[in-house]
Amino acid sequence: MSFRSERVAPAIDRPGQGGDAPRPPASQPAPARHRIPVASALRRCLGKGYGLGDLQADLLAGTVVGVVALPLSMALAIAVGAPPQHGLYTAIVAGALVALLGGCKFQVTGPTAAFVVILAPIVTEHGLAGLMTAGLLAGVLLVIMGLVRLGRLIEYIPHPVTTGFTAGIATVIATLQVKDVLGLQAGPLPEHYTAKVAALWAARGTADLFELAVAASTLALLLLVPRVIKKVPAPLIAITVVSLAAAVVDAVYPAFSVATIGSRFRSTVGGVEIAGIPSILPTPSLPWGDGLSLELVRELLPAAFAIAMLGAIESLLSAVIADGMTGTKHDPDSELIGLGIGNIVAPIFGGIAATGALARTATNIRAGARSPIASATHAMVVLLSILVFAPLVTYVPMASLAALLLLVAWNMSELHHFIRIVKLAPRSDVFVLLTCYGLTVILDMVIAVSAGVILAAILFMRRMAELTGSRTVLDAAGGSSEVELPRRVALYEINGPLFFGAAQKAMAALHAIRGDSYEVMILHLGKVPFIDSTGFIALENALDGLARRQKAVILAGPLPRPREIFDKARLPERSQRVYVTEDLAAAIRLAGELVSG
């Protein structure tokens, strides 16, 4: 069986091809690795020169992304179980800080659909204060990950794992939207997926055709508008048109009634109750209020770890794809530190957990962004929208936002890619994919990713063990082999890494060779690139067995790495019948001398 692993390689920056600054010549010293990597993307852009034309392009791109982020941020906060303004605060604070302090020139940060399955249970169990506290703790973990240079961790997560849990998250998100799309009176949904489905099915008799009509109209516009109008984001047109139409119908036809942001959410500002979102700036306060305790931190740490891991994976994946779209190269450690700082500060201003948003990042690139200033501009656009258009947001139907999230879940699932992996990939990869998908839906993302990585590692080791082969040559003097051996000399050749998964298999055939057919055994290790402690112990056991059979043994090199194992073991000094040569030719000459002697 053969195995080939493909990885998205970061593009090489070249001068004048849209990349970052070229690498310094070899004579110049490399940048000091001990420095804390903060704001590396912004520093690279400013170091190359930043002019008025760049600023204009960034302002335009940021405006476009801000318009796209406005309804998405509200919809995602609602999907989590938080009031919509908290999603907007996340886009404002985290969106600006991560852009200016991170390592990717084009990354747009904010609430994302991937977080819904993790954050919703936190709100159910610990409330909004617990949600924001968990996000802050996750930010601390992300900063630590960046400081200890774990930015390359995405390279060690197999593709079937990320595809499986992403499709699983999309399934859960789509299921959660059924309640608002149909207007079901199901009350708060249970924590587990199967219980959610059962609760939705039990409430099927409360479905409202008006809610379904609003959702269907929004979804139709979201799909049709991009084919007609390219420059204006489809969510802005679709949600504006449907909200206006719903308000007109409600005024003309009193029997028509659908849930809106204004009817579902209310805020109190200065003792006055306000429908919808408040038209004020986010103000700093401790997210946990006066109730922070060691016990609460201990309870929230598992959720914070899940947020940090998923945030790192999503953000670094988005940065890698942005590199592929633009021919640039991001700094993963700087991106993690910037993401961590954003998640630490955002809860202080009422924000929830944030990470890099692939769809908004791609929109940012297509809109002509040139630096992190574009992503920071998107945050300012969202802020201005709160101050100016907050009263109008009150009329946005909940079914319209649910339809928007349905489309997000569909795009996120990449169903065609999922099916292609099932059809074309090896069965072991399909098993990992389906396992991650099922565990994400039934249990949670952390268990799914952990199990997926472990399964992928075990299956990879099995494949590598299958690639490690061996062959035996006995008395090849008659010309039956390309290797000419003296009489009474046997050759045992190992081809492939000699590690714990392959050691026993590689040595098993050696013990099956008849002892009366040779006097000298040549163990050719020249095609063994690597040996670990288990492989070396298996080799030592084989040498001990040959010594008990009164056989001379020649280890023919070049010896596998690490060579230090052989140097420290001093095999020739431990036994008078063990020899080491530099290559196979020298081993054959020595074997002839030993037999003749």
Coordinates of N, CA, C and O in Angstrom, one line a residue, residues 233-289:
P233 N -23.4 43.7 -1.2 CA -23.5 42.4 -0.6 C -25.0 41.9 -0.6 O -25.9 42.6 -0.2
A234 N -25.2 40.6 -0.9 CA -26.5 40.0 -1.0 C -27.2 40.1 0.4 O -28.5 40.4 0.4
P235 N -26.6 39.8 1.5 CA -27.3 39.9 2.8 C -27.9 41.2 3.1 O -29.0 41.3 3.7
L236 N -27.2 42.3 2.7 CA -27.8 43.7 2.9 C -29.1 43.8 2.2 O -30.1 44.3 2.7
I237 N -29.1 43.5 0.9 CA -30.3 43.6 0.1 C -31.4 42.7 0.5 O -32.5 43.2 0.7
A238 N -31.1 41.5 0.8 CA -32.1 40.5 1.1 C -32.8 40.8 2.4 O -34.0 40.9 2.5
I239 N -32.0 41.1 3.4 CA -32.6 41.3 4.8 C -33.3 42.7 4.8 O -34.4 42.8 5.4
T240 N -32.8 43.7 4.1 CA -33.4 45.0 4.1 C -34.8 44.9 3.4 O -35.8 45.4 3.8
V241 N -34.8 44.2 2.2 CA -36.0 44.1 1.4 C -37.1 43.3 2.2 O -38.2 43.8 2.3
V242 N -36.7 42.2 2.8 CA -37.7 41.4 3.5 C -38.1 42.1 4.8 O -39.3 42.0 5.1
S243 N -37.3 42.8 5.5 CA -37.7 43.5 6.7 C -38.7 44.6 6.3 O -39.7 44.8 7.0
L244 N -38.4 45.3 5.3 CA -39.3 46.4 4.8 C -40.6 45.8 4.4 O -41.7 46.3 4.8
A245 N -40.6 44.7 3.7 CA -41.9 44.1 3.2 C -42.7 43.6 4.4 O -43.9 43.7 4.4
A246 N -42.0 42.9 5.4 CA -42.7 42.4 6.5 C -43.3 43.5 7.3 O -44.4 43.4 7.8
A247 N -42.6 44.7 7.5 CA -43.2 45.8 8.2 C -44.4 46.4 7.5 O -45.4 46.7 8.2
V248 N -44.4 46.5 6.2 CA -45.5 47.0 5.4 C -46.7 46.0 5.6 O -47.9 46.5 5.8
V249 N -46.5 44.7 5.4 CA -47.6 43.8 5.5 C -48.2 43.8 6.9 O -49.4 43.7 7.1
D250 N -47.3 43.9 7.9 CA -47.8 43.9 9.3 C -48.7 45.1 9.5 O -49.7 45.1 10.3
A251 N -48.4 46.3 8.9 CA -49.2 47.5 9.0 C -50.5 47.4 8.3 O -51.5 47.9 8.8
V252 N -50.5 46.7 7.2 CA -51.7 46.6 6.3 C -52.6 45.5 6.8 O -53.8 45.6 6.7
Y253 N -52.0 44.3 7.1 CA -52.7 43.1 7.4 C -52.4 42.7 8.9 O -51.4 42.1 9.1
P254 N -53.3 43.1 9.8 CA -53.0 42.9 11.2 C -52.8 41.4 11.6 O -52.1 41.2 12.6
A255 N -53.3 40.5 10.9 CA -53.2 39.1 11.2 C -51.8 38.6 11.0 O -51.4 37.6 11.6
F256 N -51.0 39.3 10.2 CA -49.6 38.9 9.9 C -48.8 39.3 11.1 O -48.7 40.5 11.5
S257 N -48.0 38.4 11.6 CA -47.1 38.7 12.8 C -46.0 37.7 12.7 O -46.2 36.5 12.7
V258 N -44.8 38.2 12.8 CA -43.6 37.4 12.8 C -42.7 38.0 13.9 O -42.7 39.2 14.2
A259 N -41.8 37.1 14.5 CA -40.9 37.5 15.5 C -39.8 38.4 14.9 O -39.3 38.0 13.8
T260 N -39.4 39.5 15.5 CA -38.3 40.3 15.1 C -37.3 40.5 16.2 O -37.5 40.1 17.3
I261 N -36.2 41.1 15.8 CA -35.2 41.4 16.9 C -35.8 42.3 17.9 O -35.5 42.1 19.1
G262 N -36.6 43.2 17.6 CA -37.3 44.1 18.6 C -38.2 43.4 19.5 O -38.3 43.7 20.7
S263 N -39.0 42.4 19.0 CA -39.9 41.7 19.8 C -39.2 40.6 20.7 O -39.8 40.2 21.7
R264 N -38.1 40.1 20.2 CA -37.4 39.0 20.9 C -36.4 39.6 22.0 O -36.2 39.0 23.0
F265 N -35.7 40.7 21.7 CA -34.7 41.2 22.6 C -35.0 42.6 23.0 O -35.4 43.5 22.2
R266 N -34.7 42.9 24.3 CA -34.8 44.2 24.9 C -33.6 44.5 25.8 O -33.1 43.6 26.4
S267 N -33.2 45.7 25.8 CA -32.1 46.2 26.6 C -32.5 47.4 27.5 O -33.4 48.1 27.1
T268 N -31.9 47.5 28.6 CA -32.2 48.6 29.5 C -31.0 49.6 29.6 O -29.9 49.2 29.9
V269 N -31.2 50.8 29.2 CA -30.2 51.8 29.1 C -30.7 53.0 29.9 O -31.7 53.7 29.6
G270 N -29.9 53.3 31.0 CA -30.3 54.5 31.9 C -31.7 54.3 32.5 O -32.4 55.3 32.6
G271 N -32.1 53.1 32.8 CA -33.4 52.8 33.4 C -34.5 52.8 32.3 O -35.7 52.6 32.7
V272 N -34.2 52.9 31.1 CA -35.2 52.9 30.0 C -35.1 51.7 29.2 O -34.0 51.3 28.7
E273 N -36.2 50.9 29.0 CA -36.1 49.7 28.2 C -36.2 50.0 26.7 O -37.1 50.8 26.3
I274 N -35.3 49.4 26.0 CA -35.2 49.7 24.5 C -35.4 48.4 23.8 O -34.7 47.4 24.2
A275 N -36.2 48.4 22.8 CA -36.4 47.2 22.0 C -35.2 47.1 21.0 O -34.7 48.1 20.4
G276 N -34.8 45.8 20.8 CA -33.7 45.6 19.8 C -32.3 45.8 20.5 O -32.1 45.5 21.6
I277 N -31.5 46.5 19.7 CA -30.1 46.8 20.2 C -30.0 48.2 20.6 O -30.6 49.1 19.9
P278 N -29.2 48.5 21.7 CA -29.1 49.9 22.1 C -28.1 50.7 21.1 O -27.1 50.1 20.7
S279 N -28.5 51.9 20.9 CA -27.7 52.8 20.0 C -26.6 53.5 20.8 O -26.6 54.7 20.9
I280 N -25.7 52.7 21.4 CA -24.7 53.3 22.3 C -23.4 52.6 22.0 O -23.3 51.5 21.5
L281 N -22.3 53.3 22.4 CA -21.0 52.6 22.3 C -20.8 51.5 23.4 O -21.3 51.7 24.5
P282 N -20.1 50.5 23.0 CA -19.9 49.4 24.1 C -19.0 50.0 25.2 O -18.0 50.6 24.9
T283 N -19.3 49.8 26.4 CA -18.6 50.3 27.5 C -17.9 49.2 28.3 O -18.4 48.0 28.3
P284 N -16.7 49.4 28.8 CA -15.9 48.4 29.5 C -16.5 48.0 30.8 O -16.9 48.9 31.6
S285 N -16.5 46.8 31.1 CA -16.8 46.3 32.5 C -16.3 44.9 32.6 O -16.0 44.2 31.6
L286 N -16.2 44.4 33.8 CA -15.7 43.0 34.1 C -16.8 42.1 33.6 O -17.9 42.1 34.0
P287 N -16.4 41.1 32.7 CA -17.5 40.2 32.1 C -18.1 39.4 33.2 O -19.3 39.0 33.0
W288 N -17.4 39.0 34.3 CA -18.0 38.1 35.3 C -18.7 38.9 36.4 O -19.2 38.3 37.3
G289 N -18.7 40.2 36.3 CA -19.3 41.0 37.4 C -18.5 40.9 38.7 O -17.3 41.0 38.7

